[in-house]
Each structure stands twice: as C-alpha cells, then as structure tokens.
Coordinates of C-alpha atoms in Angstrom, one line a residue:
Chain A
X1 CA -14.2 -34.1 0.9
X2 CA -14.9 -32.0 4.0
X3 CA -12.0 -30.1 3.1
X4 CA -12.7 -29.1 -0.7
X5 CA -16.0 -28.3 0.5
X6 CA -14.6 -26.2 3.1
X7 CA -12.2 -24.2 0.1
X8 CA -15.0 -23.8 -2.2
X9 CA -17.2 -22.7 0.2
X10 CA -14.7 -20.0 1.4
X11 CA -14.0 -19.1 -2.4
X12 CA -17.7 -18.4 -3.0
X13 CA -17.9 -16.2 -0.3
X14 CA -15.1 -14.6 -1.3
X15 CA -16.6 -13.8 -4.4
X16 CA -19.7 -12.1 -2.7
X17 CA -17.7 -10.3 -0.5
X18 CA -15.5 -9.4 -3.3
X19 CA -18.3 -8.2 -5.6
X20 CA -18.5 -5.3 -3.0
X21 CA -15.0 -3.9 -3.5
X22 CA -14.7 -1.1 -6.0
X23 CA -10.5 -0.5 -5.4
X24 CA -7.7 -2.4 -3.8
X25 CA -4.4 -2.5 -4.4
X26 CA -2.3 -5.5 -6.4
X27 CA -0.7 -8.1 -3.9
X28 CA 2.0 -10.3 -4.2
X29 CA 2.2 -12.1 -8.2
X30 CA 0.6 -10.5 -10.7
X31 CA -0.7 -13.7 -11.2
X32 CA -1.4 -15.0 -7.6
X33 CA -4.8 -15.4 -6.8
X34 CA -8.5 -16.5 -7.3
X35 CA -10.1 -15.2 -10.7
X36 CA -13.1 -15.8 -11.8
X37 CA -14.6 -15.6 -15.5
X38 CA -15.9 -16.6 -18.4
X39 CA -15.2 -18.7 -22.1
X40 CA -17.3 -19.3 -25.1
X41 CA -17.7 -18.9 -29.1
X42 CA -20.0 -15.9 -29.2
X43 CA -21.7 -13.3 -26.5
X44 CA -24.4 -15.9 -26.1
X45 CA -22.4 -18.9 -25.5
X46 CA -20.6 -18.6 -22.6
X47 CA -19.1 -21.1 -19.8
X48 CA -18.0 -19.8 -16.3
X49 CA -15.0 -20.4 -14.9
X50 CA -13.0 -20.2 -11.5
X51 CA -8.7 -19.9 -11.8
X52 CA -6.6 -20.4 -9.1
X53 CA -3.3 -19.9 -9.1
X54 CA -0.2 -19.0 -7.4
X55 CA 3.4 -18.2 -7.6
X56 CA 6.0 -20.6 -6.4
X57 CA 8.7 -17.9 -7.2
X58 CA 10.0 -19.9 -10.3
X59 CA 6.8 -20.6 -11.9
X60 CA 2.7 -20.3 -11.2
X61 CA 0.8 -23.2 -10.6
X62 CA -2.8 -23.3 -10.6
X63 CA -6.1 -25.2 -11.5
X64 CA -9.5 -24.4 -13.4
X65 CA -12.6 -24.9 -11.3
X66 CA -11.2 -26.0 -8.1
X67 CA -12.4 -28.5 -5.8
X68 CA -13.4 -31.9 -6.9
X69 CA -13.0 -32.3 -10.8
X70 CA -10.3 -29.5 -11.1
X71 CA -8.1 -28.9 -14.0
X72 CA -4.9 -28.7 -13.4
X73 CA -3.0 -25.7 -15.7
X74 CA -0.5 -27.1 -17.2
X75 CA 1.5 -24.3 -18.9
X76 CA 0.4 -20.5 -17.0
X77 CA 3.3 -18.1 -17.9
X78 CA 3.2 -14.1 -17.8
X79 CA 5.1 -11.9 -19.7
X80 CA 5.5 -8.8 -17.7
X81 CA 7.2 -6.9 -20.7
X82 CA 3.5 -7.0 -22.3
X83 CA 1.6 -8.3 -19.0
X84 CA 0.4 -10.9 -21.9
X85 CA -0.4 -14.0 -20.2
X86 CA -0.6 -18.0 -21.7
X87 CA -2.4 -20.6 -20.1
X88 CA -2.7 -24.7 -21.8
X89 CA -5.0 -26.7 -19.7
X90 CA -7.3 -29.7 -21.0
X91 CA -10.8 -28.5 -20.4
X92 CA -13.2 -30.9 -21.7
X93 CA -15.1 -31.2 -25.0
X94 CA -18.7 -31.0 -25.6
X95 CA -18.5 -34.8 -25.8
X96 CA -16.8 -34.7 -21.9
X97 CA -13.4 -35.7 -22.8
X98 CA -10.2 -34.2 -22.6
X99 CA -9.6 -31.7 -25.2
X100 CA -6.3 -29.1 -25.1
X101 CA -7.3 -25.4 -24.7
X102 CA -5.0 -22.7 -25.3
X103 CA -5.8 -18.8 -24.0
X104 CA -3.8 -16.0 -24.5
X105 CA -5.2 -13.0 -23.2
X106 CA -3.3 -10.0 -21.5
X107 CA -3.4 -8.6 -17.9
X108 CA -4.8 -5.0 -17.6
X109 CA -5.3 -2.9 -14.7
X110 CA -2.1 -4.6 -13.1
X111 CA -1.9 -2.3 -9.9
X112 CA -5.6 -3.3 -9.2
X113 CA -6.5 -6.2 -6.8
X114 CA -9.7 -6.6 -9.4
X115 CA -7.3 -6.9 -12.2
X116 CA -8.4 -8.4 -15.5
X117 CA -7.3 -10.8 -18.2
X118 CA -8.9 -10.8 -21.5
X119 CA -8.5 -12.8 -24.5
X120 CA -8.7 -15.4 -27.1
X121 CA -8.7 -19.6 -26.7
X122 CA -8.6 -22.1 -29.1
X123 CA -9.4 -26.0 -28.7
X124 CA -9.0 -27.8 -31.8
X125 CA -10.7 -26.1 -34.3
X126 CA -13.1 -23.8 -32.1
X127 CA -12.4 -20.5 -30.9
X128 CA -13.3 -17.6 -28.6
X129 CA -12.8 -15.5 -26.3
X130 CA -12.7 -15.5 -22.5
X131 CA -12.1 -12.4 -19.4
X132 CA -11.1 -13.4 -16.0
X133 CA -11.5 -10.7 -13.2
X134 CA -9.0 -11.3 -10.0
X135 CA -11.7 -11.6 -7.1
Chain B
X1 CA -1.9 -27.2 6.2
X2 CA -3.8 -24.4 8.1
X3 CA -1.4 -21.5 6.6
X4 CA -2.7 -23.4 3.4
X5 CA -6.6 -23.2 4.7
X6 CA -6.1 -19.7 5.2
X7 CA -4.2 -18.7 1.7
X8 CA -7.6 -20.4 0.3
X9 CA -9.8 -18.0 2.7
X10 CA -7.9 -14.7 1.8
X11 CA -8.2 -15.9 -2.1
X12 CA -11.2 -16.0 -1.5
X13 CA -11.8 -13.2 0.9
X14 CA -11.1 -9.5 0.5
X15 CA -10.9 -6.6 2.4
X16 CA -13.5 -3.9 2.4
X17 CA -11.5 -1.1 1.1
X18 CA -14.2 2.2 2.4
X19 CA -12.1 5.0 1.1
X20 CA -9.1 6.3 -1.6
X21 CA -8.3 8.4 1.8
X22 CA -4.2 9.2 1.9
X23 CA -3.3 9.5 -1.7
X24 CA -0.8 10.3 -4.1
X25 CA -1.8 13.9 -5.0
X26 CA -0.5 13.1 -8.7
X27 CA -2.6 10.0 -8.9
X28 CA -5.8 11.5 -8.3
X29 CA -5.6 14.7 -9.9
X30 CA -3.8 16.5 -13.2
X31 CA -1.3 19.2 -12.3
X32 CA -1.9 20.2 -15.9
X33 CA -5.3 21.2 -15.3
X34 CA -5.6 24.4 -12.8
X35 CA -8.7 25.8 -12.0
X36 CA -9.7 28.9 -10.1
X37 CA -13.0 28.5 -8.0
X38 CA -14.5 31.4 -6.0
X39 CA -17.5 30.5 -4.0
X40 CA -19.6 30.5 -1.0
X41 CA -18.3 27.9 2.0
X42 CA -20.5 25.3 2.2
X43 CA -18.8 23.4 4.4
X44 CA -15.3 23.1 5.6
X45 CA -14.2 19.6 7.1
X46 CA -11.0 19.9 9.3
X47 CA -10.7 16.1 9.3
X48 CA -8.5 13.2 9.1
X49 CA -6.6 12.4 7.0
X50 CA -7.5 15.1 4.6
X51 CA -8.8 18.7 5.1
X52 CA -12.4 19.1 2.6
X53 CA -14.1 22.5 1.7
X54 CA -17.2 22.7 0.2
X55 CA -18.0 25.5 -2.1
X56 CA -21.0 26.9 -4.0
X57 CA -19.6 28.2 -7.6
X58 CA -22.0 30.0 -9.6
X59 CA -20.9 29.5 -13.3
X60 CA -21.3 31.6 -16.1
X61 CA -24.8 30.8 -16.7
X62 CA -25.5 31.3 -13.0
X63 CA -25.8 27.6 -12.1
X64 CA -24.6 26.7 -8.7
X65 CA -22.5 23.8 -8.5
X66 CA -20.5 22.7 -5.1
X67 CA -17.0 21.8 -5.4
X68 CA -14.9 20.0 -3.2
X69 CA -11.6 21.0 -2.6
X70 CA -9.2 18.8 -0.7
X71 CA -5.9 20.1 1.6
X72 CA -3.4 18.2 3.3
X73 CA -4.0 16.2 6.4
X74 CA -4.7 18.2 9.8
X75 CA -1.1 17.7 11.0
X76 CA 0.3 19.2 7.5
X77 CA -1.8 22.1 7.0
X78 CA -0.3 23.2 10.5
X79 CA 2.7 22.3 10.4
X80 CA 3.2 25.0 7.2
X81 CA 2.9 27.3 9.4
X82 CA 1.1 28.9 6.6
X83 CA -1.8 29.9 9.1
X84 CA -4.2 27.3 8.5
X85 CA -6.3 26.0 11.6
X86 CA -10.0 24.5 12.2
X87 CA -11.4 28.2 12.5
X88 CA -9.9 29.5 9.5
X89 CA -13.0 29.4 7.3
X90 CA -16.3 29.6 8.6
X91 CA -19.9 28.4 6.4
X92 CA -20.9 31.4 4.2
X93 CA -17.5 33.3 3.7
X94 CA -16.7 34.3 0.5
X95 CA -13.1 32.3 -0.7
X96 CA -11.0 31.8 -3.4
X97 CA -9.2 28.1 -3.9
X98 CA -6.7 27.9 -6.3
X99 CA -5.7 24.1 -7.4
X100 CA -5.9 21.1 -10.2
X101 CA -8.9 19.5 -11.5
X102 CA -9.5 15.8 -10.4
X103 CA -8.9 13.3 -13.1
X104 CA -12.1 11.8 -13.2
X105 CA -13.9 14.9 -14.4
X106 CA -15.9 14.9 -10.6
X107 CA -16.2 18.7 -9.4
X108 CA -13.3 18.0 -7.1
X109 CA -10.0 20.0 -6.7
X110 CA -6.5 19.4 -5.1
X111 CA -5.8 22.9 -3.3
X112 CA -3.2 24.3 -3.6
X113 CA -4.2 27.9 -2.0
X114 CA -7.0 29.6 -0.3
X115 CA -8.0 33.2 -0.3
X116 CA -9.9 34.4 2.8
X117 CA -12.7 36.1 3.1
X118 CA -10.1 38.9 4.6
X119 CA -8.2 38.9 1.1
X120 CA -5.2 36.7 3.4
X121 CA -3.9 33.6 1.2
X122 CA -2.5 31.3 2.1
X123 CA -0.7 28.4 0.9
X124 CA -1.7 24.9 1.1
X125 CA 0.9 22.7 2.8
X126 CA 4.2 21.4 0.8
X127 CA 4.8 17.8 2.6
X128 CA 8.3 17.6 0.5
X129 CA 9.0 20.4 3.0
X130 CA 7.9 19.7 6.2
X131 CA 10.4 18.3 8.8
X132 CA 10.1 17.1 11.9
X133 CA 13.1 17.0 13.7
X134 CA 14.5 19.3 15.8
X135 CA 18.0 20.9 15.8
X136 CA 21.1 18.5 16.3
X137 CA 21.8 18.1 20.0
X138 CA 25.2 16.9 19.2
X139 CA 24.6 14.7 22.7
X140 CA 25.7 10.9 22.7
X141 CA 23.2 8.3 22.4
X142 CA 21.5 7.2 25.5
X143 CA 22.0 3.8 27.3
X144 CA 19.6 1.7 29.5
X145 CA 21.3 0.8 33.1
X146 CA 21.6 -2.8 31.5
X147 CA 24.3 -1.3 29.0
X148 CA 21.9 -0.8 25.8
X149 CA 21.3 1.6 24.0
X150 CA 17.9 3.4 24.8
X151 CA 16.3 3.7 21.3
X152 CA 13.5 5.9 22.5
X153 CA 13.0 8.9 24.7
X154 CA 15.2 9.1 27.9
X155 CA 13.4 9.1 31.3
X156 CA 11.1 12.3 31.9
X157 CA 12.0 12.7 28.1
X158 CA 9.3 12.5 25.2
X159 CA 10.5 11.6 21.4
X160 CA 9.8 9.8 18.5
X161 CA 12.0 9.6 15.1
X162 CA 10.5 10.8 11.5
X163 CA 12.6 12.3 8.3
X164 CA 13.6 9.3 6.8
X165 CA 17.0 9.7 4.7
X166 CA 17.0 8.6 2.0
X167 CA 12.6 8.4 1.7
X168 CA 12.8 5.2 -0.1
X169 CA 14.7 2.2 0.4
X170 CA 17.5 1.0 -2.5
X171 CA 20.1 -1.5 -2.4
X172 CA 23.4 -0.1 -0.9
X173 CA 25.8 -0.3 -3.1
X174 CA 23.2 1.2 -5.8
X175 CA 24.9 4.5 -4.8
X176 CA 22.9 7.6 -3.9
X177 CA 19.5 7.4 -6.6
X178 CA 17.3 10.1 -6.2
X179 CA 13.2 9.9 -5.3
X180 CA 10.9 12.2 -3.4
X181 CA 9.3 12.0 -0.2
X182 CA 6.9 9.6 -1.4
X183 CA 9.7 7.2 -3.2
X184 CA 8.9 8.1 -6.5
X185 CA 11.8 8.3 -9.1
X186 CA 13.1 11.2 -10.5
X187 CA 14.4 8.9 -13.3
X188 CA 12.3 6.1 -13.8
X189 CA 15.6 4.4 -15.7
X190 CA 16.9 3.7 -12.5
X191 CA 14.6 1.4 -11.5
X192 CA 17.0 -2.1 -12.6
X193 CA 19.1 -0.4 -9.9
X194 CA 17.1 0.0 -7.4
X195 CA 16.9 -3.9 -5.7
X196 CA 18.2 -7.2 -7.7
X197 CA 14.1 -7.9 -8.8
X198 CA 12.9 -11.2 -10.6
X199 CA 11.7 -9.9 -13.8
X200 CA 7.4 -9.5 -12.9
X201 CA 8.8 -7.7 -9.6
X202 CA 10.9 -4.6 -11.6
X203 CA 7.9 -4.6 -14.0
X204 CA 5.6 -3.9 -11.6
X205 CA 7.7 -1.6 -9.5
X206 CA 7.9 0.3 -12.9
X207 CA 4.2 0.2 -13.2
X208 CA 3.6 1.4 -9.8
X209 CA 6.2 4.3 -10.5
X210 CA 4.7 5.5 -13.7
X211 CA 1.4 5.4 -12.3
X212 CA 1.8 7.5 -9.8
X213 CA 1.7 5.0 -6.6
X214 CA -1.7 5.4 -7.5
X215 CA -2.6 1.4 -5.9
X216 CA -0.6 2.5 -2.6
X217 CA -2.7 -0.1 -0.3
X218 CA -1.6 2.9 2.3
X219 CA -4.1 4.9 0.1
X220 CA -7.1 2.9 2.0
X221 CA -5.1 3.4 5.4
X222 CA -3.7 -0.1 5.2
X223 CA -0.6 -0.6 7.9
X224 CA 2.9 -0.4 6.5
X225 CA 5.2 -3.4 7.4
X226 CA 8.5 -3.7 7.0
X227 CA 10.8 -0.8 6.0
X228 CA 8.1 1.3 5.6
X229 CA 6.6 1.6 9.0
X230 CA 10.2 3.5 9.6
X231 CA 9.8 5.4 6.6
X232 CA 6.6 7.3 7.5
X233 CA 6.4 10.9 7.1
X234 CA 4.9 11.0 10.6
X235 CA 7.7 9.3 12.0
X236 CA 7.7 6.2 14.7
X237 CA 8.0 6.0 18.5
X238 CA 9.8 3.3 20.1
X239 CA 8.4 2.1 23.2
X240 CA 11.1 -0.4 25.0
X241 CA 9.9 -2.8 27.9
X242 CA 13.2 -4.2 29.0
X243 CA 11.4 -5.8 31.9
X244 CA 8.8 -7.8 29.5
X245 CA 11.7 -8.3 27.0
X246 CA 9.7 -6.6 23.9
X247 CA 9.8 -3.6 21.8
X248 CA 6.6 -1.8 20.4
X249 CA 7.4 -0.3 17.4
X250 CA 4.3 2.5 17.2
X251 CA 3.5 4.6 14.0
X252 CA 2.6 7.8 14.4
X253 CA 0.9 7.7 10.8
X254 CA -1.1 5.6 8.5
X255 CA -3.6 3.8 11.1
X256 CA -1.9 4.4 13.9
X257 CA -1.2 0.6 14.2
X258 CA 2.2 -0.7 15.7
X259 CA 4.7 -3.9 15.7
X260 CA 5.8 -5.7 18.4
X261 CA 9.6 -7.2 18.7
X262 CA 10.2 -10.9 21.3
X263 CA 13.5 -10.2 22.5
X264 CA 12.7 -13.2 24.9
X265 CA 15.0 -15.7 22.8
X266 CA 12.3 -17.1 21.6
X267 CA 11.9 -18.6 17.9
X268 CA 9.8 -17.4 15.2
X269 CA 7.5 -19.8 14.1
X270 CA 7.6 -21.2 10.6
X271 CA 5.5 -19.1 8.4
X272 CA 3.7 -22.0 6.9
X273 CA 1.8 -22.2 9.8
X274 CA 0.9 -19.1 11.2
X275 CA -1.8 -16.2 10.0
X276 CA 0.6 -14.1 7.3
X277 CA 0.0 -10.1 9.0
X278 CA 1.6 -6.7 7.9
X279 CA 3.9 -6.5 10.5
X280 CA 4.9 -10.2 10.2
X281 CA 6.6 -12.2 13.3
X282 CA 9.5 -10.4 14.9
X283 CA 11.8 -11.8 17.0
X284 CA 15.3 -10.1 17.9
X285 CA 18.6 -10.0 19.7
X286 CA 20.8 -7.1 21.1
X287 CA 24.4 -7.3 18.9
X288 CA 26.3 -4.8 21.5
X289 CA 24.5 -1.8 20.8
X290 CA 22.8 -2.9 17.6
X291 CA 19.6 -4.4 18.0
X292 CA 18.7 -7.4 15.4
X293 CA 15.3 -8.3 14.5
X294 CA 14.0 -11.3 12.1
X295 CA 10.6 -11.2 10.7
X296 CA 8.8 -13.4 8.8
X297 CA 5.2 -14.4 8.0
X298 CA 3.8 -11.5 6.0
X299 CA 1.0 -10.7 4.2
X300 CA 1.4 -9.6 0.3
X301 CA -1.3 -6.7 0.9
X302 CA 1.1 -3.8 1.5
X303 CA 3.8 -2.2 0.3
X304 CA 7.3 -3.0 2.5
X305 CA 9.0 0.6 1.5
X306 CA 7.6 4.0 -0.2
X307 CA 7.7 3.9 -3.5
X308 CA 6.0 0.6 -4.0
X309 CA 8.7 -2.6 -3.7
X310 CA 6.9 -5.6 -4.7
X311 CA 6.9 -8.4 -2.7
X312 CA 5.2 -12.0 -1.7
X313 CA 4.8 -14.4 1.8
X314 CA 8.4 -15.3 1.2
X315 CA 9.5 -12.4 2.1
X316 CA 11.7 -12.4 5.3
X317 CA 13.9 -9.4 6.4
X318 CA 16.6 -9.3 9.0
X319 CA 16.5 -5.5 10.6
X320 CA 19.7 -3.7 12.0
X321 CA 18.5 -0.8 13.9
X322 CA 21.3 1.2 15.9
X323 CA 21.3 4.7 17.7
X324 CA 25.3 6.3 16.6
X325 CA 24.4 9.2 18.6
X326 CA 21.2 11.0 20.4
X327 CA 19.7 12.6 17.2
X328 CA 20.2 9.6 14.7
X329 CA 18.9 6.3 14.4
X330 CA 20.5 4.0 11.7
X331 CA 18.2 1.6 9.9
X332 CA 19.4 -1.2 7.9
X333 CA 17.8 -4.2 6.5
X334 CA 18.5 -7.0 4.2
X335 CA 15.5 -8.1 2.5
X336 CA 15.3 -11.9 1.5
X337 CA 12.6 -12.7 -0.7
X338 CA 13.0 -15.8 -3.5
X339 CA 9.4 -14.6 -4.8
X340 CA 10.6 -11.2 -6.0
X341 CA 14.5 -10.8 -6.0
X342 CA 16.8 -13.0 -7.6
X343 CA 19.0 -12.6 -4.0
X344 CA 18.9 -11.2 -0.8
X345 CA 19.6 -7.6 -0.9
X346 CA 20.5 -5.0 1.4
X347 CA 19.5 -1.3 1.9
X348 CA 19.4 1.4 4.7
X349 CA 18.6 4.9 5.7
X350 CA 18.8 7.4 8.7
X351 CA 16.0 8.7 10.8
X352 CA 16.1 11.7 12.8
X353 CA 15.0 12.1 16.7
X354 CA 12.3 14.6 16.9
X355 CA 12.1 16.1 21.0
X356 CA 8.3 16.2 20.8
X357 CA 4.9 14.3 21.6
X358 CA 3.0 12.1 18.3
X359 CA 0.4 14.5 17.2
X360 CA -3.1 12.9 17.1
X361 CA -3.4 11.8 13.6
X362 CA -5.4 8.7 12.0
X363 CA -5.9 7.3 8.6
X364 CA -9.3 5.4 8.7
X365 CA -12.8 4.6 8.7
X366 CA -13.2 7.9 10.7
X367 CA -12.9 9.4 7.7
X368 CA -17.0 10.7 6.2
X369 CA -15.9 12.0 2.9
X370 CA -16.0 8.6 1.1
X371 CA -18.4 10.0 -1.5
X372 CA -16.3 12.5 -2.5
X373 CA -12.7 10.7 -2.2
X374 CA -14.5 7.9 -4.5
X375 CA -15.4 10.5 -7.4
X376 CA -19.0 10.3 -6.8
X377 CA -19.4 13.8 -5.1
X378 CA -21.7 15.3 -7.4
X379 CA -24.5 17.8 -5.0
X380 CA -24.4 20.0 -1.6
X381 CA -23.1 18.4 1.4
X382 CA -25.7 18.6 4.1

C-alpha cells in the first residue's frame, strides 16, 4: 500500500512539475510513458484519466489510473506508419461494472516529450472522444 | 525494484527544459524567407552558446521595432576567421544583418551576414566548414611506458580529437551514405539502411530527419551519451589515469559534462538496479592496443549519435576505440538494443587529433536569452 502510494504520489508531482515544461524532446517509445487525459460523450461530460505505459521491445504494456483499482490495457498497439494508436481496456460502466472500451486516436507531435493522442472510444453503444497529453 | 521506483519517478518527473539554446538552424527558422534589417544596435550579446544582436528597425511607417538576430556560438563566429570578435559592434552603430525570418513569425532572424558601421561585411560562420584539426603529423601513435597506447596528449603535449568522419553513425556494411555535419540525410530514402530498426524506431528516425532534428534534447544543452559524445563538433579530450585505472572521457561541447571509463576489472552492475544516466555505466579492458568499453544503464532522454538514432534503457553498446597512428583515433561500436533494432548492429567513424587547448565553451543555463530563443521576444532588451 505504502508503495502505490509512494508511485502515485510521485506521478502527481510529476504532473505539476510537468505542467511547467513548454518543450522537450521525445524519449525512448513513442508510447513509453505517463499520459494523462480525458474521455466523455460531449465537451461537458468529461472523465479524467491517467495511462501508463511502456515498451517491452515486443509489445507496450500499460494500465488506466494506476495505483489501487488500475485497469490493466489489454490491447495498446501503435502504428507508426500513421502514428494511429488502439487501446481495449474494460473501464467500468455507469452502473460500476466492467464494460469493454475501445479508443482509437492518433499520436501527434511525436518528437515532443508533451506529445498528444486524440481520438474516438466506443463502449457498447456510447461514444466519444478522448486526448491524452504525455506528461 | 528500485530501478523500477525510479522508472515511476522519471514518468512522473520531467526536466525543466529553460531554453531552445543549440539548435538546428533549419528547425527554427525558413531559409525561404530572407529578410534585410538595417537598424540601430541595441544590444549585442557575445554569449554562449549563441551570439544575439539587438536592433532598432524603423519600418516604413516609421515604427520602431527591435529585432533579434542570432549568430553562431562564440567559438564559431571566430573560428571563420571572418573577423568577428566581442568588440565588433558596439550599442548605437548603424548595421546591416542579412538572414532568414524565424518560423514562428517572432521578430527574430538567423544571420547570415553583418554590415559594419565601417561598410565591412562580414560573413556569419559556416559550421559545415569549420575544422579543427591540424595538419597530419604523419608521426606513430604514442604509447604509455606500460605498453598502451596513449589516447590523449603526450607529456608536455596538449590535444583533444574533433572532426568526426563520417558526422553520423550508420551500420558498416551500409556502405558510404551521405549526411551533413549535423547527421541529417541528404536522401531521406536511405534511412531503412541506416541501422536494422524495429519498425517505431525507423519511423521516428524519419520523423526526426524530416523535421529538421528540431526535438534534438542537445537543443536544451542535454549531454550526449554514447556515440555521440565522440561525434561533437567541438571534439573530446581524453584524460587517462593509468595509476587510478580510469578514463575521463571530457566534451569539449554541449554542457561540458564528461564520462568516466573503470578499467579496474570491475563489473558493471545490472541496469535493473541502478539510476539509468546519459553516459550509462562504463567498464573496459585494454585488447593490445585497442581499448574495449561496455556500457549499459542509460537513460532514453538523449540522442546516442547526430542525426537522431532512437533508442530505449536496453540499450547497451560495446566501444572499440583505437589510435592507428598520432593524428587518428578509430571509433567503433556495436550498438545492442532489443527495444529499437531487430539485432545488434555495428558502425564506426574516425576522429582527428587536434594539437591545441579546449576552447571555453558551454551550452547551459548561462544562457539569458530564453525570451527570445522561446519566440516570445517581442520589445527592447534593457
């Protein structure tokens, strides 16, 4: 417990310090990294959201909201033809049960270490969009 | 699990990155877009790691505006030998800067010349040009009374090596691919030849290319590790301590920083559990005269060679640095990294020895223009 305390502590002040940054340069993955964002239906429904994920030089692993009640990815892939990424994870309905979420979004900026993904999701029959920004 | 702690601190942590301070020329600013400004100095800043004069341009409607036009680092600008020094302009001459307009619309230039008060121009420096070694001694390579080879300055002597040939770093048997002193491609197709890349890796090599090297972390005066500490345009000095068993590789460029090399026997540590750096962990072994370094445990925030080679914390290279003769050192590596290449690949180029002290240069924080190197320079500078 100490310990996922510890990393989401050190994540959120990673994001503070982060919000300071204007330019830095891409590391490592494309992919690689902590991103933080949003999801919803329309501009005034919205859900934050934390990614992490790395690359384990075959594939990228990763989680949604990391720490106690994280959901693990279970398909990330990028397409670096089209820097058009795919993510399936099962977020949970408004009901709190599992319900599989689809995004598709694409990577812009890539050189950037504040790079962005924006795109669509779908979860049954609602849809949206979402934007992660790499913090 | 503490190499794990800390990949969760640096996700979550990120540099302060102050300034766009040692840039690509042709990321910042359009070579399509020249502009003539004649003005009144303001201000001229003789300054690491990029020369900055101020001018007052009245414009047609008789509005005075101050531009900023940057030149070529200190070292450079003098090395042209195209008359350029601290004195050179003083506060309220009357000048002429020829150059290209900044990209982002701010009243900033790139110089490319500079009329004088006097009516003198004078070119702005051409880094493609510049070289630092001296002539060919035709001499043999020196050797430590222990039998090595001496790869840095004799005795008495004073030395460092620069002119890296080729600029970039390709795989070998790639033949002979041409890029500029920067690593840039002349032919962006040959970038499948370039290393054996996993398929994100060549893509965003490729991106990096076409843009310029515009995200160069160097850019922001981060050190370069890897190849690339060898392949700075201010060259490197090698400082040997036989008696302490360790090499300090220094750069004479960038930030200044350095590497340090065991050659105590001992092992590198496994990179799972120690802090990832840009120079890595270096440990290495004299091969007869061929000195063998492994290093391991680096950071992904740099670029390992000019040009823009991506890599990630696998990344683990195996160095073969030898001295054929007094004026030449030979650097080879082989460049093992599952993240990014689909094998380990190998690559090399030659530095030259250049008979003279490291000029005083530095890439960092030092540097007081950040409102103008980050687009916002927009009024008089005091």
């Amino acid at each position: 417990m100490r310990r996922v305390a510890a990393i989401l502590a050190c994540i959120l002040v990673g994001m503070l310090a982060g919000s300071t940054i204007a330019l830095m340069a891409q590391e490592g993955h494309p992919l690689t990294g902590s991103w933080h964002g949003d999801y919803g239906t329309s501009p005034t429904q919205r859900t934050q959201f934390v990614f992490l994920m790395h690359w384990d030089s075959k594939n990228v692993e990763g989680k949604i909201n990391p720490g106690a009640n994280s959901i693990p990815l279970k398909v990330a892939t990028l397409d670096p033809s089209k820097w058009m990424v795919h993510f399936e994870a099962d977020l949970k309905d408004a009901a709190g049960k599992p319900a599989h979420t689809v995004f598709d979004g694409k990577l812009d900026n890539v050189g950037s270490y504040n790079r962005t993904i924006t795109g669509t999701w779908t979860q049954g029959a609602q849809k949206g969009d979402f934007k992660l920004t790499r913090d | 699990m503490r190499r794990r702690a800390f990949r969760y601190l640096m996700l979550g942590l990120s540099v302060i990155a102050p300034v766009w301070a040692h840039h690509s020329i042709a990321a910042e600013y359009d070579d399509k877009k020249p502009i003539t400004l004649r003005g009144t100095v303001t201000k001229f800043d003789w300054t690491n790691p990029h020369v900055y004069l101020y001018l007052d341009v009245r414009d047609s409607n008789g509005k005075f505006t101050n531009w900023a036009v940057e030149y070529d680092s200190t070292l450079d600008l003098k090395r042209s030998a195209n008359g350029w020094n601290r004195d050179v302009v003083k506060v309220g001459d009357t000048v002429t800067a020829e150059g290209i307009l900044s990209r982002d619309g701010s009243k900033q230039a790139s110089g490319k010349s500079l009329t004088l008060a006097s009516g003198k121009k004078i070119a702005a420096a051409n880094p493609a040009a510049i070289k630092l070694a001296g002539a060919r001694t035709g001499k043999e390579a020196p050797h430590w009374p222990n039998g090595h080879v001496r790869l840095g300055a004799v005795p008495g002597g004073k030395g460092f090596w620069a002119d890296a040939n080729p600029a970039g770093l390709y795989e070998t048997s790639a033949g002979n691919i041409r890029m500029n002193y920067q690593g840039q491609l002349a032919n962006i197709a040959d970038a499948g030849k370039i290393a054996p890349f996993q398929p994100w890796a060549k893509a965003l090599y490729e991106y990096r290319q076409r843009n310029n090297l515009k995200d160069d972390p160097m850019a922001y005066c981060l050190p370069p590790g890897g190849p690339r500490q060898f392949q700075d345009r201010y060259g490197v000095q090698i400082l040997e301590q036989p008696d302490r068993q360790r090499i300090f590789i220094m750069s004479a460029g960038g930030n200044r920083n350095w590497r340090l090399i065991f050659l105590d026997g001992r092992k590198n540590p496994d990179p799972e559990e120690v802090t990832p750096t840009y120079y890595g962990y270096s440990s290495g072994k004299w091969e007869g005269d061929t000195l063998v370094v492994d290093t391991t445990a680096f950071t992904e925030r740099f670029w390992f060679t000019n040009g823009g080679l991506p890599h990630t914390e696998k990344l683990a290279l195996t160095e073969r640095i030898t001295r054929p003769d007094f004026d030449t050192l030979k650097y080879e590596v082989t460049v093992n990294d599952p993240g990014a290449y689909t094998r380990p690949w190998t690559g090399s180029f030659n530095l030259s020895w250049v008979p003279a002290d490291v000029e005083e240069y530095f890439c960092d924080e030092s540097n007081h223009e950040t409102e103008s190197l980050s687009g916002k320079h927009t009024t008089s500078t005091p």
